[in-house]
Short mmCIF file of C-alpha atoms in Angstrom, two decimals:
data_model
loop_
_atom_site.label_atom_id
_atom_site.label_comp_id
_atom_site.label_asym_id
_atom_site.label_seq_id
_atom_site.Cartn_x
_atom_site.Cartn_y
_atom_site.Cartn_z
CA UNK A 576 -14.78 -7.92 -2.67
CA UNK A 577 -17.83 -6.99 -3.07
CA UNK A 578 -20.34 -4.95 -5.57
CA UNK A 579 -20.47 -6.97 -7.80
CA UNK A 580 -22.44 -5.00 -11.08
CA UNK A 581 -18.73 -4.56 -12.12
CA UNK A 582 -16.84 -7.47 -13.27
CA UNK A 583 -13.32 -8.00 -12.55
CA UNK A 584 -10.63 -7.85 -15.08
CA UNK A 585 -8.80 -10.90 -16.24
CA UNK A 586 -6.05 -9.75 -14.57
CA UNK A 587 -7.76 -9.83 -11.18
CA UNK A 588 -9.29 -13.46 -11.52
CA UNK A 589 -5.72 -14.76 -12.40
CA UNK A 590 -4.32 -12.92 -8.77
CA UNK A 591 -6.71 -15.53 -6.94
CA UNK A 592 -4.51 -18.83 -9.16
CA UNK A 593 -2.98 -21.26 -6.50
CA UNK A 594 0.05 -21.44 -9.12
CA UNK A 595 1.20 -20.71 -12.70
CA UNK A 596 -0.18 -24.11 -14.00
CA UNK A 597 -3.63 -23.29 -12.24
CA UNK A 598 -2.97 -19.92 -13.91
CA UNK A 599 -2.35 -21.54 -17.91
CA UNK A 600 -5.07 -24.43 -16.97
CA UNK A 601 -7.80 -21.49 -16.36
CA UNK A 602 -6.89 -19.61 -19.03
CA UNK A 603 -7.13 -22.24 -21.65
CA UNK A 604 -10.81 -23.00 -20.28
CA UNK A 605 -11.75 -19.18 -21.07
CA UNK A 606 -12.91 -20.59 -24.21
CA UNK A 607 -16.58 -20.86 -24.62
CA UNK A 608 -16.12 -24.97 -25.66
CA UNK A 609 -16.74 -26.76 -22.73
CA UNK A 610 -19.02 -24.70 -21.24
CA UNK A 611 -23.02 -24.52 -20.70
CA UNK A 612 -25.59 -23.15 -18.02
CA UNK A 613 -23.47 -20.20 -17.43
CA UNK A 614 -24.57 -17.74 -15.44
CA UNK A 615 -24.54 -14.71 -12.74
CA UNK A 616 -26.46 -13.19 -9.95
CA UNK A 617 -26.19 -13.10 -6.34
CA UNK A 618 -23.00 -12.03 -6.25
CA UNK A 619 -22.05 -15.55 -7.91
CA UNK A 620 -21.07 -17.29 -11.08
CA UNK A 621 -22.19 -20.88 -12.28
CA UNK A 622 -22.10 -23.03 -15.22
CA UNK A 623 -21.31 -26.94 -16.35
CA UNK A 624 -17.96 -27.48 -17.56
CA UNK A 625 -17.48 -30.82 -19.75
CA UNK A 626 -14.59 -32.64 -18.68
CA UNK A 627 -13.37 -36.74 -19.83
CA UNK A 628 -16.55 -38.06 -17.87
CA UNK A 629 -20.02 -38.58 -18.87
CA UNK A 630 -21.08 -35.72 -16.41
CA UNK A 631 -19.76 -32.03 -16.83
CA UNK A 632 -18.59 -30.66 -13.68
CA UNK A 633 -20.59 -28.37 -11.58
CA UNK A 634 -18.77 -25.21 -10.85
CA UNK A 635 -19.84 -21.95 -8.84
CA UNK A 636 -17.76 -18.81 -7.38
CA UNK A 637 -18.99 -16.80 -4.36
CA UNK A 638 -18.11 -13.69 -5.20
CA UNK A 639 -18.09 -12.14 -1.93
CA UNK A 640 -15.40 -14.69 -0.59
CA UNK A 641 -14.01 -15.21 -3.13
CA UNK A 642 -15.05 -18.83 -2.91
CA UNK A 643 -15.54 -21.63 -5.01
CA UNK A 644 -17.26 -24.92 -5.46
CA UNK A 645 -16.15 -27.53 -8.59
CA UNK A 646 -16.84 -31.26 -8.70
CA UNK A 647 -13.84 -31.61 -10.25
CA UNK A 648 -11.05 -33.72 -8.42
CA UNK A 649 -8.87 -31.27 -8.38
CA UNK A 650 -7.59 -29.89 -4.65
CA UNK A 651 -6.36 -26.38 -5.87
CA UNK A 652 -8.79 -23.74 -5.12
CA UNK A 653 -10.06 -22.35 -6.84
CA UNK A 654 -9.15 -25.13 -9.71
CA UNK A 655 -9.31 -24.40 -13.17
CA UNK A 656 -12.45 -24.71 -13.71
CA UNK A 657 -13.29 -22.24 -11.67
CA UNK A 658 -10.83 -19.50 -13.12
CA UNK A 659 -11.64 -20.53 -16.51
CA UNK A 660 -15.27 -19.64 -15.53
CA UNK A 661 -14.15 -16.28 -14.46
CA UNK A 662 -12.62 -15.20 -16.92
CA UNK A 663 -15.76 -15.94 -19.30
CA UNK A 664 -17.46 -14.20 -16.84
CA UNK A 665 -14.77 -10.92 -17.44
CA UNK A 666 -15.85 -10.95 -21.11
CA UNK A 667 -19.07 -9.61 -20.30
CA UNK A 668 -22.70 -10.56 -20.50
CA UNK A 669 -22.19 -12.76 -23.60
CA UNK A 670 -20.78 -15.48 -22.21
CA UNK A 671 -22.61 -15.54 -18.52
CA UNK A 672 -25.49 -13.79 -18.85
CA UNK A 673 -27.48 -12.88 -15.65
CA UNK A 674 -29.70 -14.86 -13.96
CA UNK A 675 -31.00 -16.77 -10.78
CA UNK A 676 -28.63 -19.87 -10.05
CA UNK A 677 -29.40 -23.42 -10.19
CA UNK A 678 -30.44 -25.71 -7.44
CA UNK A 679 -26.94 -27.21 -6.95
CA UNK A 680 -25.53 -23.77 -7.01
CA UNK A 681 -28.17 -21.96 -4.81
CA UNK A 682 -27.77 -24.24 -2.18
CA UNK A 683 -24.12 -24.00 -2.08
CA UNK A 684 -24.49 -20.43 -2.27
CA UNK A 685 -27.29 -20.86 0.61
CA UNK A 686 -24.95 -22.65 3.01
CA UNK A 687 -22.04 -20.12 2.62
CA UNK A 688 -23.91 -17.29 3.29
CA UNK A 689 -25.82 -18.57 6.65
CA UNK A 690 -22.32 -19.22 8.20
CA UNK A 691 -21.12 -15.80 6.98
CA UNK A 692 -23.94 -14.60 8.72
CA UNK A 693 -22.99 -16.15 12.11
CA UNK A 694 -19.49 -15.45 11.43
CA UNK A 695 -19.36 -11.66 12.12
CA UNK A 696 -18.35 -9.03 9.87
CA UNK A 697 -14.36 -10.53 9.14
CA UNK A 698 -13.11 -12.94 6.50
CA UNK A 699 -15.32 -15.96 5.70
CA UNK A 700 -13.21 -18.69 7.19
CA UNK A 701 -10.28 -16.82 8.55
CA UNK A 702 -9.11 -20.16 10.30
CA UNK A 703 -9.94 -22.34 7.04
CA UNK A 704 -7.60 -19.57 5.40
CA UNK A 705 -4.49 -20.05 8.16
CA UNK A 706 -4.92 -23.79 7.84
CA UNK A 707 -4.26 -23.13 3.76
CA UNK A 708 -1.42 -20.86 4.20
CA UNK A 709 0.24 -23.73 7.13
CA UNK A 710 -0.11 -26.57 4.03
CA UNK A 711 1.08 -24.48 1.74
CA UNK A 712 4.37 -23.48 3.85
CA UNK A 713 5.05 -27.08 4.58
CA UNK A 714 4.42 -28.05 0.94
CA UNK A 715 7.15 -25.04 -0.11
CA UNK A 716 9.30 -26.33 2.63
CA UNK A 717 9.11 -30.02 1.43
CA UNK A 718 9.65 -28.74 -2.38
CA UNK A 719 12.71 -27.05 -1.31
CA UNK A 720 14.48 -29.76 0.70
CA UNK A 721 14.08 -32.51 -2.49
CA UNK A 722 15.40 -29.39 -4.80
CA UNK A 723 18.26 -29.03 -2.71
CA UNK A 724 18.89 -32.42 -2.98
CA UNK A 725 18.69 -32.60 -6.44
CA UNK A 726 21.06 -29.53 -6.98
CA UNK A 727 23.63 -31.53 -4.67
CA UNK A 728 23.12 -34.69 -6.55
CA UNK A 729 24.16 -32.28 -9.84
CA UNK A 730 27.33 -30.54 -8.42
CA UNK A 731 28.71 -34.09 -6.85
CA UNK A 732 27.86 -35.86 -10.37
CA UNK A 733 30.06 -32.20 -12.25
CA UNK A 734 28.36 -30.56 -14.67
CA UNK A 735 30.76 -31.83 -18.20
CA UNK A 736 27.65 -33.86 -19.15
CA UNK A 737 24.95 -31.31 -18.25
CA UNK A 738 24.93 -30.47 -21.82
CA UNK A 739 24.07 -33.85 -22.99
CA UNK A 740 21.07 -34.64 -20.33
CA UNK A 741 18.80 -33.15 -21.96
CA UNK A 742 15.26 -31.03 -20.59
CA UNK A 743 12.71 -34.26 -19.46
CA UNK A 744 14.83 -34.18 -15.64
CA UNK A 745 14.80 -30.25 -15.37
CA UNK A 746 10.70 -30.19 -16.77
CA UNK A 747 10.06 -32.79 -14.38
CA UNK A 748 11.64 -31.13 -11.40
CA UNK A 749 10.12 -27.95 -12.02
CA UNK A 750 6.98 -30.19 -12.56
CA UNK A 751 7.31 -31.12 -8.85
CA UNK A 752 8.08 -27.51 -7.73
CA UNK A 753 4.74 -26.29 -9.15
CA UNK A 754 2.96 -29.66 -6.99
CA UNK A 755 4.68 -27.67 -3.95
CA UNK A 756 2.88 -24.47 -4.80
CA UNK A 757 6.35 -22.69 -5.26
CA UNK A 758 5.97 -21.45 -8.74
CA UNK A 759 9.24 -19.22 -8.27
CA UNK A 760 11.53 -22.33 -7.71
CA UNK A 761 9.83 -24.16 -10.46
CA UNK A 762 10.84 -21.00 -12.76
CA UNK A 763 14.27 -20.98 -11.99
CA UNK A 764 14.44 -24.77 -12.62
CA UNK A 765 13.24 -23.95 -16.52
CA UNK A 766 15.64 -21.73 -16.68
CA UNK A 767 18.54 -23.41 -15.50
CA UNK A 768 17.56 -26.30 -18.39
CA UNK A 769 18.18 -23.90 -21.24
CA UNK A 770 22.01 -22.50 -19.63
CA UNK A 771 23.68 -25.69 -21.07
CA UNK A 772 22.55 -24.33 -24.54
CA UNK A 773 23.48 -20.83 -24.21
CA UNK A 774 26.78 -21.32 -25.70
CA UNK A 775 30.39 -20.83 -24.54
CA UNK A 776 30.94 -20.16 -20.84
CA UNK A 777 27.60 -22.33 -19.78
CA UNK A 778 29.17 -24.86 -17.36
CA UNK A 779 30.45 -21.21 -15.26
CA UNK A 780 26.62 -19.35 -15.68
CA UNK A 781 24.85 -22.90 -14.47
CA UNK A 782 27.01 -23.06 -11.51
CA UNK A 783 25.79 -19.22 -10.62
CA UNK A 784 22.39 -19.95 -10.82
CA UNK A 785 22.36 -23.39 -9.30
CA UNK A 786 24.18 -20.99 -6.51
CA UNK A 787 21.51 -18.74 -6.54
CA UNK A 788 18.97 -21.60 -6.25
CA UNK A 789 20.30 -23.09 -3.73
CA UNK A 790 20.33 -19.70 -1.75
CA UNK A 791 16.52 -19.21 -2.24
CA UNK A 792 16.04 -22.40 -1.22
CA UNK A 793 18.24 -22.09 2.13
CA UNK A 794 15.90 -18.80 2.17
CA UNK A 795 12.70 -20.85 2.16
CA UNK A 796 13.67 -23.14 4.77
CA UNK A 797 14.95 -20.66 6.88
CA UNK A 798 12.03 -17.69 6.40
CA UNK A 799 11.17 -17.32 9.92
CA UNK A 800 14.07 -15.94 10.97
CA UNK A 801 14.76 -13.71 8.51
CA UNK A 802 14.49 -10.07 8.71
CA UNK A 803 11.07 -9.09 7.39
CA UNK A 804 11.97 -7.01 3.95
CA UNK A 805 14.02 -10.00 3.55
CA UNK A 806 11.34 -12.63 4.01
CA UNK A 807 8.99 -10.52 1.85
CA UNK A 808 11.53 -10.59 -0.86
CA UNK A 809 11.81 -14.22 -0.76
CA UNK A 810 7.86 -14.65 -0.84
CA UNK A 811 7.93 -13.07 -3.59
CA UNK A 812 10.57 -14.75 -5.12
CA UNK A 813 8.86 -18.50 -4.36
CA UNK A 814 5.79 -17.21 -6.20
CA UNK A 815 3.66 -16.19 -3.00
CA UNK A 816 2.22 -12.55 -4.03
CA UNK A 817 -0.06 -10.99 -2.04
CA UNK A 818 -3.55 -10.10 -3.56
CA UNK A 819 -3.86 -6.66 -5.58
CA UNK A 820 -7.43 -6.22 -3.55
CA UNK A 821 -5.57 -6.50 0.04
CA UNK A 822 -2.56 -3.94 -0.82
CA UNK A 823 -5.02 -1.51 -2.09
CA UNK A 824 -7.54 -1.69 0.71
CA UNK A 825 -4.29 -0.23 2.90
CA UNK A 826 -4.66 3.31 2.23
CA UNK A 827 -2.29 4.56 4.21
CA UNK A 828 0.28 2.52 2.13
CA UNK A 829 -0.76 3.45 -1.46
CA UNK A 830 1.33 6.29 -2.80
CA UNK A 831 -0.10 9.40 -4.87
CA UNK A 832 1.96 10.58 -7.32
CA UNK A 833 2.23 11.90 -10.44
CA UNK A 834 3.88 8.47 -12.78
CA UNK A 835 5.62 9.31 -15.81
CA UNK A 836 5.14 5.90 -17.84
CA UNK A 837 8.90 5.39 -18.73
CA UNK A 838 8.71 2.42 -21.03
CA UNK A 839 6.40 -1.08 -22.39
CA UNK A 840 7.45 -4.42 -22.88
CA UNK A 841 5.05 -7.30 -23.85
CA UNK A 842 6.12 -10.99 -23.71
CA UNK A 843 4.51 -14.42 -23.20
CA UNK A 844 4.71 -16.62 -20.02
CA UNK A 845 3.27 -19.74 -21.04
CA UNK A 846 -0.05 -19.29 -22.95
CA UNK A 847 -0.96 -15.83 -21.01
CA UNK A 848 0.23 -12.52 -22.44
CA UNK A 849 2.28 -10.69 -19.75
CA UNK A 850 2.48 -6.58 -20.59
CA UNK A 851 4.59 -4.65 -17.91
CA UNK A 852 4.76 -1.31 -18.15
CA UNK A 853 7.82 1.32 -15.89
CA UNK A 854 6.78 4.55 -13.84
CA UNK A 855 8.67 6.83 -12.24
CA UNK A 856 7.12 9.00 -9.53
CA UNK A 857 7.28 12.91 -10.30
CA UNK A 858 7.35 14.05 -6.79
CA UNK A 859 8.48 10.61 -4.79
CA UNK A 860 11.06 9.70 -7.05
CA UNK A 861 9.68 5.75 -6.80
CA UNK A 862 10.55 3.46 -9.56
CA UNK A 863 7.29 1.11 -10.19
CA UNK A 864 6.62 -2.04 -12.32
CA UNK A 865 2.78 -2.73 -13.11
CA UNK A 866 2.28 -6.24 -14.57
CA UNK A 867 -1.08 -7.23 -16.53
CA UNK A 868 -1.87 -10.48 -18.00
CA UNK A 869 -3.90 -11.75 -20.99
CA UNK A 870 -6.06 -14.79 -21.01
CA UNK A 871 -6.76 -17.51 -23.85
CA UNK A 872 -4.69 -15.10 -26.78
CA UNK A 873 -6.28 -12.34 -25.77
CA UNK A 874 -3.81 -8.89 -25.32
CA UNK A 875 -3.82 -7.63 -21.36
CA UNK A 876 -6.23 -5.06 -20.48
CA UNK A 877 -3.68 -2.16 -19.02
CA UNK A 878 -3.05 0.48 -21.26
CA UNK A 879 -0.58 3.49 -20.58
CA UNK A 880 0.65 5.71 -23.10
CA UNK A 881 4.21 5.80 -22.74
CA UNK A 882 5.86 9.22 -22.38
CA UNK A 883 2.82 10.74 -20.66
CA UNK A 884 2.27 10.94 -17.01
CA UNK A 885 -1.17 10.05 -14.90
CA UNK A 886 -1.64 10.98 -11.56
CA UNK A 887 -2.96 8.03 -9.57
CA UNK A 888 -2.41 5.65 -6.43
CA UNK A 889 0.28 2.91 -5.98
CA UNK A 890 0.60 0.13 -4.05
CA UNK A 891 3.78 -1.52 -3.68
CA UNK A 892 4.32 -5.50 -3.46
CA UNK A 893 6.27 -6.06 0.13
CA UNK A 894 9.55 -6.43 -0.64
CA UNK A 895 13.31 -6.27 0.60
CA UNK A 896 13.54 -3.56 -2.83
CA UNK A 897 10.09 -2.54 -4.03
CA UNK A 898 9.04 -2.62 -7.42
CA UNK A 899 6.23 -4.51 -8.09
CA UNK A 900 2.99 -2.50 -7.78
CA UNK A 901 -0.92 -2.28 -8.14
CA UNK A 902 -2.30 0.92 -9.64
CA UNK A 903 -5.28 2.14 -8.12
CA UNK A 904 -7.64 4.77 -8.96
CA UNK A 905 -6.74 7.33 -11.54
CA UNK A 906 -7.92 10.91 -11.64
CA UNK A 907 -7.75 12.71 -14.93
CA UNK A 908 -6.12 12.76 -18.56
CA UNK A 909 -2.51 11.71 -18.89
CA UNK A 910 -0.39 14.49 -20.17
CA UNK A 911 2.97 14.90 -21.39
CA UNK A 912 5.74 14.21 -19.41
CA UNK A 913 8.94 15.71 -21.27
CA UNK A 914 12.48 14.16 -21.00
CA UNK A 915 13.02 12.52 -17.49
CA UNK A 916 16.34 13.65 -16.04
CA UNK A 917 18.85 10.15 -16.17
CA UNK A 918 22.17 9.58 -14.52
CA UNK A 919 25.09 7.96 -16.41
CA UNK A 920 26.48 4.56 -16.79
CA UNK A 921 28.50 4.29 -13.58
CA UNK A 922 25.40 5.60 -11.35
CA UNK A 923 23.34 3.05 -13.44
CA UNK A 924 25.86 0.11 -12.60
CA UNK A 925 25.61 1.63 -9.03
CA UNK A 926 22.27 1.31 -8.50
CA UNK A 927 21.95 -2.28 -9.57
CA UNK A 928 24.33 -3.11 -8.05
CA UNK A 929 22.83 -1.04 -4.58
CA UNK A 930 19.51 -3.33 -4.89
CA UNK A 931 21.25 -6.54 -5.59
CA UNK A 932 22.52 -6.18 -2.21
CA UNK A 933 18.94 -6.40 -0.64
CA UNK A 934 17.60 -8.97 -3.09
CA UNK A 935 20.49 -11.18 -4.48
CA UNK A 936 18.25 -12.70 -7.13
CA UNK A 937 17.18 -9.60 -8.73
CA UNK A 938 17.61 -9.62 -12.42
CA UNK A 939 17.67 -6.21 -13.63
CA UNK A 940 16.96 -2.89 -12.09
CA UNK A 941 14.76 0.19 -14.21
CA UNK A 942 17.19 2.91 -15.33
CA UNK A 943 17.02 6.13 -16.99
CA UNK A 944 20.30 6.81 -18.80
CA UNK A 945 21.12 10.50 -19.94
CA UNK A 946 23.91 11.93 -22.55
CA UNK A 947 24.63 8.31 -23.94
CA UNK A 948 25.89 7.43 -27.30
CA UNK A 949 25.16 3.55 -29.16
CA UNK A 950 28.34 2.61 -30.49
CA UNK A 951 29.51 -1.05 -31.75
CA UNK A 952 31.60 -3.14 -30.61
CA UNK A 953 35.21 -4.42 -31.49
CA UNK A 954 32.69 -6.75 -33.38
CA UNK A 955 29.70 -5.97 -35.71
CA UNK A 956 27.64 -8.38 -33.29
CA UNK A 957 28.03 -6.16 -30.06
CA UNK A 958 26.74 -2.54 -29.46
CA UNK A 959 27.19 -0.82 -26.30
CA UNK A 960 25.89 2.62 -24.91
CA UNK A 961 28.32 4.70 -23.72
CA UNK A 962 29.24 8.06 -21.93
CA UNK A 963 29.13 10.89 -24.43
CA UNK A 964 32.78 11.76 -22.92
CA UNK A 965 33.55 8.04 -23.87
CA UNK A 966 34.70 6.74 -20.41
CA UNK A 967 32.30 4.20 -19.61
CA UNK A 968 29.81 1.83 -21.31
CA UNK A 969 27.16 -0.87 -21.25
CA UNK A 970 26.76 -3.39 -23.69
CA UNK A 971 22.84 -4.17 -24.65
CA UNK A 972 21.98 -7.32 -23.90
CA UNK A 973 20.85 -9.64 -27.13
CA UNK A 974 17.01 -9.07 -25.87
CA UNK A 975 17.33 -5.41 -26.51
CA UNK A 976 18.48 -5.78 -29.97
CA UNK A 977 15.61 -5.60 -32.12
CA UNK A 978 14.65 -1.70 -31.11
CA UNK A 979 18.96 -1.26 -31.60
CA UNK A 980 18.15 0.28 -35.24
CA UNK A 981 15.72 2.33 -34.43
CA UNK A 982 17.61 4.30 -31.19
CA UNK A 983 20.68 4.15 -33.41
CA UNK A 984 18.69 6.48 -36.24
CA UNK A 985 17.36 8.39 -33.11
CA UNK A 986 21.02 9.29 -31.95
CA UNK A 987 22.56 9.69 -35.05
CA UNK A 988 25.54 9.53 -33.47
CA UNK A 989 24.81 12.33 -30.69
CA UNK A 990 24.12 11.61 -26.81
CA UNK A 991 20.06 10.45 -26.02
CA UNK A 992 18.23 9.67 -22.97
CA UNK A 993 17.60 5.72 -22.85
CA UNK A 994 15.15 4.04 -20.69
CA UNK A 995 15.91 0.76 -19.70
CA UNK A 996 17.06 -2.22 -17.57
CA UNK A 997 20.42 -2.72 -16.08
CA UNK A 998 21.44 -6.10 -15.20
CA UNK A 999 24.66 -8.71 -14.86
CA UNK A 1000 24.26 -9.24 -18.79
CA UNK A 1001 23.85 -5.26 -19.64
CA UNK A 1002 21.29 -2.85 -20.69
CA UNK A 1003 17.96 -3.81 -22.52
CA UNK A 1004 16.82 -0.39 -23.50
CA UNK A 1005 12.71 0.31 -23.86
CA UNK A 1006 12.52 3.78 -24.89
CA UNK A 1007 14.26 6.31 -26.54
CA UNK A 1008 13.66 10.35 -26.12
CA UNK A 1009 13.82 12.69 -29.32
CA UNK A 1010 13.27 16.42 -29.86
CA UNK A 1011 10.88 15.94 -26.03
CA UNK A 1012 8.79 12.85 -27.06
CA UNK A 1013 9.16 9.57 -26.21
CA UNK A 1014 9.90 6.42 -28.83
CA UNK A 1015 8.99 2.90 -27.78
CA UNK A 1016 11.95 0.62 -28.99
#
């Protein structure tokens, strides 16, 4: 990357984390604490960064690479030091002003740039960069034989006492999935520690994603030989993402479009702020999931009003089913985007159940429902959404409960259009259509 006048987002310095503790370790060293001798110029970013010792670390990021330096111990690159530096930079000229560099960081910088020079015109270190991406297969590869093991030891011990064990094995396995640089298996493995709490019918929901575990693992061990959506799937699924810069810098792959925003959900994955915002393409008819994060407490930087469509470029994650995307560069005002057209609940069930097919670890799939009703169920706990002619129906899932109210007083009884997600455990709606505009639930 390079022009460097503009700083990155926050969003684009967390892309470049090795993992999702690299990713939580950075963003708690945004604050301006432990830092001093910040600075940037030179397409580069230094400062001291007090750690336990008597000596603050020396850290510095070539921007052009991106690259970085940190006497730190640490052998994740970049560490946290280095992200955490970033993301001060992000903030602005506050917190790293410009400048020229330091001795210990112009010489680094002095070094890297004379063997860029003899290097031709391609990556820095394209064969440092294949040599990464080799350790970090064999270190997903060794990851998912011991997790294997462990999920055999599990199912051969029976899962009556699951309930009793407790979280410190589960934290500490998913501890050793995040040492293997496969931050998907290590989510899974929090996950599957909070099933024996979920109340009746656990032992039969462990065993289905302990099932689904296993097959991702299988997957990992096995990715060379799998067909290549599959494979990408499965990347994606261990945690290995591709960088936003790379998919955009593909031109040919980015899709224009005008994107009606369909719906908003914010949330927390560990101490960052995850926002992820739904689009539906006006003339492709793509479905599209933008993720942004938020560093240190601080809200994510994307902002789309919901209901409204901008006309922009997309690129899409590789993937067996793609979803995830990057947005790129945006031309004009967003402008209202009416009532998308929906299908009902049996084409919503379909369509899940199309795309679990391709990825058999997908959770939920984006759908916009048309002519449903919320009704309860043979309980006061349960609601469901169903067909206005009453033939089929969805139950919402407890995480779309809190905006139930609100599209309940929106229907008044009569059939809405519902955006949500459809998944094994039912529909968490997002947004709710009334009289042409669009309500955030």
């Amino acid at each position: 990357m390079t022009g460097h006048q503009v700083r990155w987002s926050a969003e684009q310095v967390l892309t470049l984390a090795p993992d999702a503790a690299s990713r939580r370790a950075g963003s708690r060293l945004a604050a301006p604490g432990p830092w001093s001798g910040t600075g940037t110029g030179q397409d580069a970013v230094w400062g001291l960064c007090a750690g336990s010792g008597a000596r603050p670390y020396r850290t510095a990021v070539d921007l052009t690479g991106p690259a970085s330096t940190c006497s730190c111990p640490s052998r994740r690159f970049p560490c946290k030091h280095a992200l955490g530096l970033l993301l001060r930079w992000t903030e602005g000229p506050g917190p790293v002003p410009s400048g020229e560099p330091p001795d210990w960081a112009a010489g680094w910088l002095a070094k890297r740039r004379k063997r860029a020079a003899g290097g031709g015109s391609g990556p820095a270190d394209p064969e440092a960069a294949r040599r990464r991406a080799e350790r970090r297969a064999r270190r997903v590869a060794t990851g998912a034989r011991e997790l294997e093991h462990r999920l055999t030891d599990l199912l051969e011990g029976g899962l009556a006492d699951a309930d009793q064990a407790g979280y410190a094995s589960w934290d500490e396995m998913a501890a050793r999935m995040v040492d293997a640089q496969a931050p998907g298996l290590a989510a899974r493995v929090r996950e599957l520690a909070g099933v024996p709490a979920s109340g009746p019918g656990w032992p039969g929901r462990l065993l289905a994603e302990c099932a689904l575990l296993h097959l991702l693992c299988r997957a990992a061990l096995g990715l060379d030989g799998l067909p290549a959506p599959l494979a990408a799937t499965v990347r994606a699924r261990l945690g290995l993402t591709t960088e936003a810069a790379a998919l955009l810098a593909d031109r040919a792959a980015v899709t224009e479009d005008d994107w009606l925003v369909l719906g908003r959900w914010d949330g927390e994955e560990g101490r960052l702020a995850v926002r992820r915002f739904w689009l539906l393409g006006r003339g492709s008819g793509r479905l599209a999931l933008l993720l942004s994060f938020g560093a240190a407490g601080r809200a994510p930087e994307l902002q789309l009003p919901v209901g409204r469509v901008l006309t922009a470029g997309l690129a899409f994650h590789p993937a067996g089913v793609p979803l995830r995307a990057v947005l790129g560069e945006r031309r004009g005002e967003p402008a209202p985007g009416g009532v998308p057209a929906g299908v009902g609940v049996a084409a919503a069930l379909a369509a899940y159940g199309t795309r679990l097919a391709d990825d058999p670890w997908l959770e939920a799939w984006p759908v916009v429902l048309a002519g449903v009703v919320p009704v309860p169920g043979s309980d006061d706990a349960s609601w469901r959404l169903a067909d206005h002619d009453g033939e089929a129906a969805l139950p919402l899932t407890p995480t779309g409960r809190p905006g139930l109210w609100r599209l309940v007083a929106v229907s008044g009884g009569g059939p809405v259009t519902v955006f949500g997600e459809c998944g094994p455990r039912g529909f968490t709606p997002h947004t709710v259509w009334s009289e042409g505009e669009a309500i955030p639930l």
